[in-house]
PDB file of C-alpha atoms in Angstrom:
ATOM      1  CA  MET A   1       0.000   0.000   0.000  1.00 54.00           C
ATOM      2  CA  SER A   2       1.443   3.393  -0.976  1.00 54.00           C
ATOM      3  CA  ALA A   3       2.163   6.341   1.305  1.00 57.00           C
ATOM      4  CA  THR A   4      -0.164   8.941   2.767  1.00 58.00           C
ATOM      5  CA  VAL A   5      -1.682  11.484   0.359  1.00 59.00           C
ATOM      6  CA  ASP A   6      -2.783  14.876   1.744  1.00 55.00           C
ATOM      7  CA  VAL A   7      -4.391  17.288  -0.732  1.00 52.00           C
ATOM      8  CA  ARG A   8      -6.615  19.732   1.164  1.00 50.00           C
ATOM      9  CA  THR A   9      -9.772  21.505   0.139  1.00 55.00           C
ATOM     10  CA  GLU A  10     -10.699  24.994   1.328  1.00 61.00           C
ATOM     11  CA  GLN A  11     -14.125  23.806   2.454  1.00 77.00           C
ATOM     12  CA  THR A  12     -14.953  23.048   6.082  1.00 89.00           C
ATOM     13  CA  VAL A  13     -17.735  21.178   7.826  1.00 95.00           C
ATOM     14  CA  PRO A  14     -20.495  23.716   8.593  1.00 96.00           C
ATOM     15  CA  GLU A  15     -21.237  24.350  12.264  1.00 97.00           C
ATOM     16  CA  CYS A  16     -24.175  25.344  14.441  1.00 97.00           C
ATOM     17  CA  HIS A  17     -23.823  26.571  18.042  1.00 97.00           C
ATOM     18  CA  ILE A  18     -27.114  24.959  18.895  1.00 96.00           C
ATOM     19  CA  HIS A  19     -27.707  26.499  22.340  1.00 94.00           C
ATOM     20  CA  GLU A  20     -27.002  30.020  21.083  1.00 95.00           C
ATOM     21  CA  THR A  21     -28.931  30.105  17.816  1.00 94.00           C
ATOM     22  CA  GLY A  22     -30.983  26.957  17.523  1.00 93.00           C
ATOM     23  CA  LEU A  23     -31.082  25.323  14.109  1.00 95.00           C
ATOM     24  CA  LEU A  24     -31.527  28.139  11.596  1.00 96.00           C
ATOM     25  CA  PRO A  25     -32.609  27.854   7.933  1.00 96.00           C
ATOM     26  CA  GLU A  26     -29.031  28.467   6.834  1.00 97.00           C
ATOM     27  CA  HIS A  27     -27.897  25.487   8.909  1.00 97.00           C
ATOM     28  CA  LEU A  28     -30.495  23.264   7.249  1.00 95.00           C
ATOM     29  CA  THR A  29     -29.381  24.450   3.821  1.00 95.00           C
ATOM     30  CA  ALA A  30     -25.712  23.936   4.654  1.00 95.00           C
ATOM     31  CA  PHE A  31     -26.369  20.377   5.801  1.00 96.00           C
ATOM     32  CA  ARG A  32     -28.378  19.509   2.714  1.00 93.00           C
ATOM     33  CA  ARG A  33     -25.752  21.002   0.421  1.00 93.00           C
ATOM     34  CA  GLN A  34     -22.578  19.748   2.118  1.00 95.00           C
ATOM     35  CA  GLY A  35     -23.832  16.477   3.619  1.00 94.00           C
ATOM     36  CA  ALA A  36     -22.677  17.221   7.177  1.00 96.00           C
ATOM     37  CA  LEU A  37     -23.254  19.617  10.058  1.00 97.00           C
ATOM     38  CA  ILE A  38     -21.611  19.909  13.490  1.00 98.00           C
ATOM     39  CA  LEU A  39     -23.775  20.868  16.468  1.00 98.00           C
ATOM     40  CA  ARG A  40     -21.337  22.386  18.935  1.00 98.00           C
ATOM     41  CA  GLY A  41     -21.834  21.720  22.636  1.00 98.00           C
ATOM     42  CA  LEU A  42     -25.142  19.891  22.487  1.00 98.00           C
ATOM     43  CA  LEU A  43     -24.544  17.991  25.751  1.00 98.00           C
ATOM     44  CA  ASP A  44     -24.254  19.932  28.991  1.00 97.00           C
ATOM     45  CA  PRO A  45     -21.340  18.975  31.292  1.00 98.00           C
ATOM     46  CA  ASP A  46     -23.450  16.860  33.656  1.00 98.00           C
ATOM     47  CA  GLU A  47     -25.036  14.781  30.910  1.00 98.00           C
ATOM     48  CA  LEU A  48     -21.699  14.419  29.158  1.00 98.00           C
ATOM     49  CA  ARG A  49     -20.106  12.978  32.319  1.00 98.00           C
ATOM     50  CA  SER A  50     -23.041  10.612  32.774  1.00 98.00           C
ATOM     51  CA  VAL A  51     -22.823   9.300  29.212  1.00 98.00           C
ATOM     52  CA  GLN A  52     -19.032   8.982  29.432  1.00 98.00           C
ATOM     53  CA  ALA A  53     -19.408   6.818  32.539  1.00 98.00           C
ATOM     54  CA  ALA A  54     -22.060   4.674  30.836  1.00 98.00           C
ATOM     55  CA  ALA A  55     -19.803   4.251  27.810  1.00 98.00           C
ATOM     56  CA  ASP A  56     -16.947   3.099  30.030  1.00 97.00           C
ATOM     57  CA  GLU A  57     -19.219   0.495  31.622  1.00 98.00           C
ATOM     58  CA  LEU A  58     -20.172  -0.891  28.207  1.00 98.00           C
ATOM     59  CA  ILE A  59     -16.552  -1.041  27.051  1.00 96.00           C
ATOM     60  CA  ASP A  60     -15.363  -2.590  30.320  1.00 96.00           C
ATOM     61  CA  ASP A  61     -18.059  -5.237  30.002  1.00 97.00           C
ATOM     62  CA  ALA A  62     -16.896  -6.063  26.470  1.00 96.00           C
ATOM     63  CA  TRP A  63     -13.307  -6.516  27.676  1.00 95.00           C
ATOM     64  CA  ARG A  64     -14.452  -8.611  30.654  1.00 96.00           C
ATOM     65  CA  THR A  65     -16.759 -10.966  28.770  1.00 96.00           C
ATOM     66  CA  ARG A  66     -14.889 -11.077  25.446  1.00 96.00           C
ATOM     67  CA  THR A  67     -18.303 -11.587  23.882  1.00 95.00           C
ATOM     68  CA  MET A  68     -19.000 -11.372  20.170  1.00 95.00           C
ATOM     69  CA  THR A  69     -22.706 -10.803  20.778  1.00 96.00           C
ATOM     70  CA  ASP A  70     -23.468  -7.294  19.516  1.00 98.00           C
ATOM     71  CA  THR A  71     -19.734  -6.501  19.644  1.00 98.00           C
ATOM     72  CA  ILE A  72     -17.215  -6.087  16.832  1.00 96.00           C
ATOM     73  CA  TRP A  73     -13.521  -6.785  17.522  1.00 95.00           C
ATOM     74  CA  THR A  74     -10.375  -6.052  15.550  1.00 90.00           C
ATOM     75  CA  LEU A  75      -9.489  -9.766  15.778  1.00 92.00           C
ATOM     76  CA  GLU A  76     -11.106 -12.837  17.281  1.00 95.00           C
ATOM     77  CA  PRO A  77     -11.838 -11.867  20.909  1.00 94.00           C
ATOM     78  CA  HIS A  78      -9.623 -14.622  22.365  1.00 93.00           C
ATOM     79  CA  GLU A  79      -6.542 -13.402  20.468  1.00 94.00           C
ATOM     80  CA  PRO A  80      -4.036 -11.424  22.586  1.00 89.00           C
ATOM     81  CA  ASP A  81      -4.058  -8.274  20.442  1.00 87.00           C
ATOM     82  CA  ALA A  82      -7.828  -8.165  19.913  1.00 91.00           C
ATOM     83  CA  ALA A  83      -9.664  -4.969  20.841  1.00 90.00           C
ATOM     84  CA  PRO A  84     -13.381  -4.153  20.773  1.00 93.00           C
ATOM     85  CA  VAL A  85     -14.322  -1.285  18.452  1.00 92.00           C
ATOM     86  CA  ARG A  86     -18.141  -1.278  18.213  1.00 96.00           C
ATOM     87  CA  ILE A  87     -21.109  -2.251  20.383  1.00 98.00           C
ATOM     88  CA  GLU A  88     -24.615  -2.470  18.924  1.00 98.00           C
ATOM     89  CA  TYR A  89     -28.033  -1.783  20.508  1.00 98.00           C
ATOM     90  CA  VAL A  90     -26.654   0.487  23.221  1.00 98.00           C
ATOM     91  CA  VAL A  91     -30.074   2.026  23.934  1.00 98.00           C
ATOM     92  CA  ASP A  92     -31.185  -1.379  25.222  1.00 98.00           C
ATOM     93  CA  LYS A  93     -27.991  -1.894  27.214  1.00 98.00           C
ATOM     94  CA  SER A  94     -27.821   1.430  29.082  1.00 98.00           C
ATOM     95  CA  PRO A  95     -30.603   3.553  30.613  1.00 98.00           C
ATOM     96  CA  VAL A  96     -28.299   6.563  30.368  1.00 98.00           C
ATOM     97  CA  VAL A  97     -27.981   6.086  26.603  1.00 98.00           C
ATOM     98  CA  ALA A  98     -31.734   5.533  26.354  1.00 98.00           C
ATOM     99  CA  ARG A  99     -32.303   8.897  28.009  1.00 98.00           C
ATOM    100  CA  LEU A 100     -29.742  10.438  25.671  1.00 98.00           C
ATOM    101  CA  ALA A 101     -31.820   9.144  22.748  1.00 98.00           C
ATOM    102  CA  GLY A 102     -34.686  11.278  24.063  1.00 98.00           C
ATOM    103  CA  HIS A 103     -32.654  14.513  23.981  1.00 98.00           C
ATOM    104  CA  PRO A 104     -35.135  17.226  22.941  1.00 98.00           C
ATOM    105  CA  ARG A 105     -32.752  19.526  21.053  1.00 97.00           C
ATOM    106  CA  LEU A 106     -31.345  16.612  19.097  1.00 98.00           C
ATOM    107  CA  LEU A 107     -34.782  15.273  18.204  1.00 98.00           C
ATOM    108  CA  ARG A 108     -36.070  18.702  17.182  1.00 98.00           C
ATOM    109  CA  ALA A 109     -33.094  18.977  14.843  1.00 97.00           C
ATOM    110  CA  MET A 110     -33.935  15.545  13.432  1.00 97.00           C
ATOM    111  CA  GLU A 111     -37.565  16.564  13.002  1.00 97.00           C
ATOM    112  CA  ASP A 112     -36.408  19.615  11.015  1.00 96.00           C
ATOM    113  CA  LEU A 113     -34.136  17.536   8.778  1.00 96.00           C
ATOM    114  CA  VAL A 114     -35.750  14.087   8.540  1.00 96.00           C
ATOM    115  CA  GLY A 115     -39.357  15.229   8.954  1.00 95.00           C
ATOM    116  CA  PRO A 116     -42.067  14.596  11.549  1.00 97.00           C
ATOM    117  CA  ASN A 117     -42.262  10.884  10.730  1.00 97.00           C
ATOM    118  CA  LEU A 118     -38.687  10.161  11.836  1.00 98.00           C
ATOM    119  CA  ILE A 119     -37.890   6.788  13.342  1.00 98.00           C
ATOM    120  CA  PRO A 120     -34.649   5.611  14.990  1.00 98.00           C
ATOM    121  CA  THR A 121     -33.122   2.726  13.073  1.00 97.00           C
ATOM    122  CA  TRP A 122     -29.563   2.106  14.337  1.00 97.00           C
ATOM    123  CA  ASP A 123     -28.013   2.733  17.750  1.00 98.00           C
ATOM    124  CA  SER A 124     -24.424   1.818  18.521  1.00 98.00           C
ATOM    125  CA  MET A 125     -21.184   2.989  20.056  1.00 98.00           C
ATOM    126  CA  VAL A 126     -18.047   3.125  17.914  1.00 95.00           C
ATOM    127  CA  PHE A 127     -14.831   3.615  19.835  1.00 94.00           C
ATOM    128  CA  LYS A 128     -11.079   3.489  19.785  1.00 89.00           C
ATOM    129  CA  THR A 129      -9.343   2.500  22.998  1.00 82.00           C
ATOM    130  CA  GLU A 130      -5.689   3.120  23.795  1.00 78.00           C
ATOM    131  CA  ALA A 131      -5.101  -0.361  22.371  1.00 73.00           C
ATOM    132  CA  GLY A 132      -5.672   1.201  18.964  1.00 70.00           C
ATOM    133  CA  ALA A 133      -7.976   0.716  16.016  1.00 77.00           C
ATOM    134  CA  PRO A 134      -7.375   0.210  12.300  1.00 81.00           C
ATOM    135  CA  ARG A 135      -8.145   2.715   9.593  1.00 87.00           C
ATOM    136  CA  LEU A 136     -11.803   3.139   8.725  1.00 91.00           C
ATOM    137  CA  PRO A 137     -11.728   3.002   4.915  1.00 95.00           C
ATOM    138  CA  TRP A 138     -13.488   5.540   2.711  1.00 97.00           C
ATOM    139  CA  HIS A 139     -17.097   4.482   2.364  1.00 95.00           C
ATOM    140  CA  ARG A 140     -20.756   5.409   2.304  1.00 92.00           C
ATOM    141  CA  ASP A 141     -23.222   4.193   4.911  1.00 89.00           C
ATOM    142  CA  GLY A 142     -26.072   4.156   2.405  1.00 71.00           C
ATOM    143  CA  GLY A 143     -25.776   0.846   0.620  1.00 63.00           C
ATOM    144  CA  LEU A 144     -29.370  -0.188   1.247  1.00 60.00           C
ATOM    145  CA  TYR A 145     -31.156   1.677  -1.562  1.00 62.00           C
ATOM    146  CA  PRO A 146     -29.197   0.463  -4.599  1.00 58.00           C
ATOM    147  CA  GLU A 147     -31.673   1.476  -7.291  1.00 61.00           C
ATOM    148  CA  ASN A 148     -31.824   5.223  -6.654  1.00 61.00           C
ATOM    149  CA  ALA A 149     -29.745   6.007  -3.587  1.00 60.00           C
ATOM    150  CA  VAL A 150     -29.026   9.649  -4.436  1.00 60.00           C
ATOM    151  CA  GLY A 151     -32.612  10.365  -5.415  1.00 60.00           C
ATOM    152  CA  ILE A 152     -33.862   8.940  -2.131  1.00 63.00           C
ATOM    153  CA  THR A 153     -31.297  10.246   0.346  1.00 62.00           C
ATOM    154  CA  GLY A 154     -29.036  12.734  -1.434  1.00 52.00           C
ATOM    155  CA  ALA A 155     -30.699  15.777   0.150  1.00 63.00           C
ATOM    156  CA  GLY A 156     -30.254  14.297   3.601  1.00 71.00           C
ATOM    157  CA  ARG A 157     -33.366  12.717   5.087  1.00 88.00           C
ATOM    158  CA  VAL A 158     -31.491   9.618   6.266  1.00 92.00           C
ATOM    159  CA  ILE A 159     -29.016  10.816   8.851  1.00 95.00           C
ATOM    160  CA  ASP A 160     -26.325   9.379  11.093  1.00 96.00           C
ATOM    161  CA  VAL A 161     -25.829  11.279  14.345  1.00 98.00           C
ATOM    162  CA  GLY A 162     -22.469  10.957  16.117  1.00 98.00           C
ATOM    163  CA  ILE A 163     -22.364  12.187  19.741  1.00 98.00           C
ATOM    164  CA  TYR A 164     -18.732  12.655  20.771  1.00 98.00           C
ATOM    165  CA  LEU A 165     -17.591  11.791  24.277  1.00 98.00           C
ATOM    166  CA  ASP A 166     -13.891  12.569  23.746  1.00 97.00           C
ATOM    167  CA  PRO A 167     -11.820  15.109  21.830  1.00 96.00           C
ATOM    168  CA  ALA A 168     -11.333  14.200  18.174  1.00 96.00           C
ATOM    169  CA  PRO A 169      -8.362  16.198  16.835  1.00 95.00           C
ATOM    170  CA  GLU A 170      -7.293  16.113  13.221  1.00 93.00           C
ATOM    171  CA  ASP A 171      -5.249  12.917  13.608  1.00 91.00           C
ATOM    172  CA  ASN A 172      -8.098  11.049  15.328  1.00 92.00           C
ATOM    173  CA  CYS A 173     -11.310  12.323  13.747  1.00 94.00           C
ATOM    174  CA  VAL A 174     -13.642  11.458  10.914  1.00 96.00           C
ATOM    175  CA  TRP A 175     -12.783  13.044   7.560  1.00 97.00           C
ATOM    176  CA  CYS A 176     -15.465  13.654   4.969  1.00 97.00           C
ATOM    177  CA  ILE A 177     -15.833  14.810   1.372  1.00 97.00           C
ATOM    178  CA  PRO A 178     -18.370  17.646   1.167  1.00 96.00           C
ATOM    179  CA  GLN A 179     -21.167  17.250  -1.389  1.00 95.00           C
ATOM    180  CA  SER A 180     -20.233  13.638  -2.146  1.00 94.00           C
ATOM    181  CA  ASN A 181     -23.762  12.797  -1.015  1.00 91.00           C
ATOM    182  CA  TYR A 182     -24.882  13.895  -4.507  1.00 92.00           C
ATOM    183  CA  TRP A 183     -22.376  11.789  -6.448  1.00 92.00           C
ATOM    184  CA  ASP A 184     -23.630   8.924  -8.546  1.00 89.00           C
ATOM    185  CA  THR A 185     -22.626   5.398  -7.591  1.00 87.00           C
ATOM    186  CA  ASP A 186     -19.904   5.076 -10.238  1.00 91.00           C
ATOM    187  CA  ARG A 187     -18.133   8.246  -9.090  1.00 94.00           C
ATOM    188  CA  ALA A 188     -18.417   7.271  -5.423  1.00 93.00           C
ATOM    189  CA  ASN A 189     -17.066   3.770  -6.097  1.00 93.00           C
ATOM    190  CA  GLU A 190     -14.183   5.049  -8.214  1.00 97.00           C
ATOM    191  CA  THR A 191     -13.221   7.551  -5.515  1.00 97.00           C
ATOM    192  CA  THR A 192     -13.307   5.060  -2.654  1.00 96.00           C
ATOM    193  CA  THR A 193     -11.257   2.535  -4.652  1.00 97.00           C
ATOM    194  CA  ARG A 194      -8.612   5.144  -5.473  1.00 97.00           C
ATOM    195  CA  MET A 195      -8.403   6.649  -1.993  1.00 96.00           C
ATOM    196  CA  ASN A 196      -8.376   3.304  -0.202  1.00 96.00           C
ATOM    197  CA  ALA A 197      -5.425   2.159  -2.345  1.00 96.00           C
ATOM    198  CA  THR A 198      -3.123   4.319  -0.213  1.00 93.00           C
ATOM    199  CA  GLU A 199      -2.351   4.138   3.482  1.00 91.00           C
ATOM    200  CA  TRP A 200      -4.284   7.353   4.137  1.00 93.00           C
ATOM    201  CA  ASP A 201      -5.566   9.668   1.385  1.00 94.00           C
ATOM    202  CA  THR A 202      -7.425  12.903   2.220  1.00 95.00           C
ATOM    203  CA  THR A 203      -7.642  14.358  -1.276  1.00 95.00           C
ATOM    204  CA  GLY A 204     -10.642  16.710  -1.389  1.00 95.00           C
ATOM    205  CA  ALA A 205     -11.604  15.860   2.191  1.00 97.00           C
ATOM    206  CA  VAL A 206     -11.978  17.934   5.347  1.00 97.00           C
ATOM    207  CA  PRO A 207     -11.494  16.934   9.006  1.00 97.00           C
ATOM    208  CA  ALA A 208     -14.444  17.042  11.406  1.00 97.00           C
ATOM    209  CA  VAL A 209     -12.546  18.155  14.522  1.00 97.00           C
ATOM    210  CA  MET A 210     -14.781  17.587  17.545  1.00 98.00           C
ATOM    211  CA  ASN A 211     -14.925  18.403  21.243  1.00 98.00           C
ATOM    212  CA  PRO A 212     -16.617  16.319  23.947  1.00 98.00           C
ATOM    213  CA  GLY A 213     -20.352  16.998  23.851  1.00 98.00           C
ATOM    214  CA  ASP A 214     -20.346  18.000  20.177  1.00 98.00           C
ATOM    215  CA  VAL A 215     -22.537  16.176  17.687  1.00 98.00           C
ATOM    216  CA  MET A 216     -21.883  15.509  14.012  1.00 98.00           C
ATOM    217  CA  LEU A 217     -24.751  14.907  11.630  1.00 98.00           C
ATOM    218  CA  HIS A 218     -23.920  13.304   8.313  1.00 96.00           C
ATOM    219  CA  ASN A 219     -25.900  12.185   5.307  1.00 94.00           C
ATOM    220  CA  ILE A 220     -25.484   8.426   4.932  1.00 93.00           C
ATOM    221  CA  LEU A 221     -24.271   8.949   1.325  1.00 92.00           C
ATOM    222  CA  MET A 222     -21.440  11.314   2.237  1.00 94.00           C
ATOM    223  CA  LEU A 223     -18.042   9.666   1.770  1.00 96.00           C
ATOM    224  CA  HIS A 224     -16.119   9.535   5.031  1.00 97.00           C
ATOM    225  CA  ALA A 225     -13.203   7.729   6.680  1.00 96.00           C
ATOM    226  CA  ALA A 226     -10.899   7.860   9.696  1.00 94.00           C
ATOM    227  CA  PRO A 227      -7.161   7.179  10.110  1.00 92.00           C
ATOM    228  CA  ALA A 228      -5.644   4.336  12.088  1.00 87.00           C
ATOM    229  CA  VAL A 229      -4.616   5.389  15.576  1.00 83.00           C
ATOM    230  CA  THR A 230      -2.863   3.928  18.619  1.00 80.00           C
ATOM    231  CA  GLY A 231      -2.673   5.329  22.132  1.00 80.00           C
ATOM    232  CA  LYS A 232      -5.715   7.611  21.836  1.00 86.00           C
ATOM    233  CA  ARG A 233      -9.329   6.987  22.693  1.00 89.00           C
ATOM    234  CA  ARG A 234     -12.438   8.205  20.873  1.00 93.00           C
ATOM    235  CA  ARG A 235     -15.909   7.140  21.965  1.00 96.00           C
ATOM    236  CA  VAL A 236     -18.906   8.094  19.811  1.00 98.00           C
ATOM    237  CA  ILE A 237     -22.552   7.187  20.347  1.00 98.00           C
ATOM    238  CA  TYR A 238     -24.319   6.809  16.986  1.00 98.00           C
ATOM    239  CA  PHE A 239     -28.026   7.086  16.287  1.00 98.00           C
ATOM    240  CA  GLU A 240     -29.499   6.850  12.808  1.00 97.00           C
ATOM    241  CA  TYR A 241     -32.858   8.275  11.744  1.00 97.00           C
ATOM    242  CA  ARG A 242     -34.995   7.620   8.665  1.00 95.00           C
ATOM    243  CA  PRO A 243     -38.438   8.826   7.542  1.00 95.00           C
ATOM    244  CA  ALA A 244     -41.102   6.236   8.338  1.00 96.00           C
ATOM    245  CA  GLU A 245     -42.674   6.715   4.899  1.00 93.00           C
ATOM    246  CA  VAL A 246     -39.381   5.793   3.198  1.00 90.00           C
ATOM    247  CA  GLU A 247     -38.984   2.782   5.464  1.00 92.00           C
ATOM    248  CA  LEU A 248     -42.564   1.732   4.718  1.00 92.00           C
ATOM    249  CA  ASP A 249     -42.236   1.942   0.939  1.00 88.00           C
ATOM    250  CA  LEU A 250     -38.593   0.982   0.392  1.00 86.00           C
ATOM    251  CA  GLY A 251     -37.225  -0.688   3.505  1.00 89.00           C
ATOM    252  CA  PRO A 252     -34.635  -1.852   4.287  1.00 91.00           C
ATOM    253  CA  HIS A 253     -36.739  -3.268   7.132  1.00 95.00           C
ATOM    254  CA  VAL A 254     -40.191  -4.843   6.987  1.00 97.00           C
ATOM    255  CA  PRO A 255     -43.134  -2.530   7.767  1.00 97.00           C
ATOM    256  CA  GLU A 256     -43.634  -4.083  11.222  1.00 98.00           C
ATOM    257  CA  TYR A 257     -40.249  -2.665  12.242  1.00 98.00           C
ATOM    258  CA  ILE A 258     -41.618   0.896  12.133  1.00 98.00           C
ATOM    259  CA  GLY A 259     -44.024   0.498  15.025  1.00 98.00           C
ATOM    260  CA  LEU A 260     -41.440  -1.324  17.131  1.00 98.00           C
ATOM    261  CA  LYS A 261     -38.873   1.425  16.710  1.00 98.00           C
ATOM    262  CA  GLN A 262     -41.503   4.075  17.370  1.00 98.00           C
ATOM    263  CA  GLN A 263     -42.100   2.303  20.677  1.00 98.00           C
ATOM    264  CA  VAL A 264     -38.363   2.497  21.360  1.00 98.00           C
ATOM    265  CA  LEU A 265     -38.393   6.250  20.740  1.00 98.00           C
ATOM    266  CA  LEU A 266     -41.457   6.762  22.932  1.00 98.00           C
ATOM    267  CA  SER A 267     -39.826   4.741  25.718  1.00 98.00           C
ATOM    268  CA  CYS A 268     -36.673   6.873  25.524  1.00 98.00           C
ATOM    269  CA  LEU A 269     -38.781  10.019  25.724  1.00 98.00           C
ATOM    270  CA  ALA A 270     -40.672   8.688  28.743  1.00 98.00           C
ATOM    271  CA  GLN A 271     -37.439   7.701  30.516  1.00 98.00           C
ATOM    272  CA  ARG A 272     -35.985  11.150  29.963  1.00 98.00           C
ATOM    273  CA  ARG A 273     -39.131  12.899  31.197  1.00 98.00           C
ATOM    274  CA  ALA A 274     -39.060  10.794  34.379  1.00 97.00           C
ATOM    275  CA  ALA A 275     -35.379  11.466  35.145  1.00 97.00           C
ATOM    276  CA  PRO A 276     -34.863  14.134  37.865  1.00 97.00           C
ATOM    277  CA  GLU A 277     -31.693  15.385  36.165  1.00 96.00           C
ATOM    278  CA  HIS A 278     -33.727  16.435  33.133  1.00 97.00           C
ATOM    279  CA  ALA A 279     -36.516  18.158  35.051  1.00 95.00           C
ATOM    280  CA  GLY A 280     -37.247  21.601  33.692  1.00 90.00           C
ATOM    281  CA  GLU A 281     -36.357  20.953  30.058  1.00 95.00           C
ATOM    282  CA  GLN A 282     -39.055  21.085  27.393  1.00 96.00           C
ATOM    283  CA  PRO A 283     -39.554  17.478  26.254  1.00 97.00           C
ATOM    284  CA  PHE A 284     -39.703  16.565  22.588  1.00 98.00           C
ATOM    285  CA  GLU A 285     -43.203  15.772  21.364  1.00 98.00           C
ATOM    286  CA  TYR A 286     -43.317  13.008  18.777  1.00 98.00           C
ATOM    287  CA  ARG A 287     -46.030  13.857  16.248  1.00 98.00           C
ATOM    288  CA  PRO A 288     -45.882  11.664  13.137  1.00 98.00           C
ATOM    289  CA  ALA A 289     -48.709  11.647  10.601  1.00 98.00           C
ATOM    290  CA  ALA A 290     -51.807   9.798  11.772  1.00 98.00           C
ATOM    291  CA  SER A 291     -51.375   7.152   9.066  1.00 97.00           C
ATOM    292  CA  LEU A 292     -47.850   6.396  10.301  1.00 98.00           C
ATOM    293  CA  ARG A 293     -48.542   5.999  14.025  1.00 98.00           C
ATOM    294  CA  ARG A 294     -47.681   2.313  13.739  1.00 98.00           C
ATOM    295  CA  TRP A 295     -47.150   1.716  17.460  1.00 98.00           C
ATOM    296  CA  GLU A 296     -50.820   2.143  18.276  1.00 97.00           C
ATOM    297  CA  GLY A 297     -52.421  -1.155  19.236  1.00 96.00           C
ATOM    298  CA  LEU A 298     -49.119  -2.959  19.755  1.00 97.00           C
ATOM    299  CA  PRO A 299     -48.477  -4.799  23.041  1.00 96.00           C
ATOM    300  CA  GLU A 300     -46.190  -3.144  25.554  1.00 94.00           C
ATOM    301  CA  PRO A 301     -42.567  -3.785  24.572  1.00 94.00           C
ATOM    302  CA  THR A 302     -40.269  -5.922  26.691  1.00 95.00           C
ATOM    303  CA  THR A 303     -37.055  -4.912  24.901  1.00 97.00           C
ATOM    304  CA  MET A 304     -35.492  -2.089  22.926  1.00 98.00           C
ATOM    305  CA  ARG A 305     -33.246  -4.438  20.959  1.00 98.00           C
ATOM    306  CA  TYR A 306     -34.585  -5.411  17.537  1.00 98.00           C
ATOM    307  CA  PRO A 307     -31.791  -7.155  15.576  1.00 98.00           C
ATOM    308  CA  HIS A 308     -31.689  -5.914  11.993  1.00 96.00           C
ATOM    309  CA  GLU A 309     -31.222  -9.386  10.540  1.00 96.00           C
ATOM    310  CA  GLU A 310     -34.600 -10.410  11.957  1.00 97.00           C
ATOM    311  CA  TYR A 311     -36.389  -7.582  10.154  1.00 97.00           C
ATOM    312  CA  TRP A 312     -34.684  -7.219   6.756  1.00 95.00           C
ATOM    313  CA  ARG A 313     -37.129  -6.947   3.900  1.00 90.00           C
ATOM    314  CA  TRP A 314     -34.920  -8.862   1.471  1.00 81.00           C
TER     315      TRP A 314
END
């Protein structure tokens, strides 16, 4: 593999100081045009500390159990140099993360961008411990709508939300290529093949430098990657949101999944409302279209973990 290539662009990831301005029309436009937006300082210090502690518990449990259930490792867990790098279904595993998923400012931003029929689809924690993690190759997250991916999601109604628990400086952050969310599949594939042929290529890309408590929103079609790192930690809680009407018509999950994940969202909202530490904040009110209120009539849930492979449409 050839050496590092660093050819910068003058663009930057647009930012919103969410507590000072709220999400303004220009922020919405910038996200839809560029494919990414940073919400600076979304989490207050107390909630940040609480989520950091919950994240440590999840990571410590992965190290202790060496389980492969819902956990991705760099190698087989029993191998000496193996390290965990991702844990799935964290809303089900941690009440603190469940309450985080009910954050009103975050959900109002998602309502503005995804629409009132938003549903949560993925929840996970991606992390790098001091043991290190390999390079995250250049890729898109949106491989589930192969027929017309750009037409469906190019303007940004399917969104990954990354909530940062640690500093992410330039040598340990996600890099992204602005406006690549509008590229056709051939151009995206050619670019990822070329850039992944080197050890680390940032041609045309910009770094998303983050502080603890910041949140990065990115369109699932935006090309992004991260360098290999050793000796530094980076913990990020990820939530993904999709419009229920897109999920209903096109998947990738079966229609029954919509009501189940709406129940998950409603449970997170209820848990946050009941938590004394969040008393006084204005809760988010979930108001999807009447025809898409798919949780009505369902039995009370006993879990918030709905494995994707059990609900794929194809």
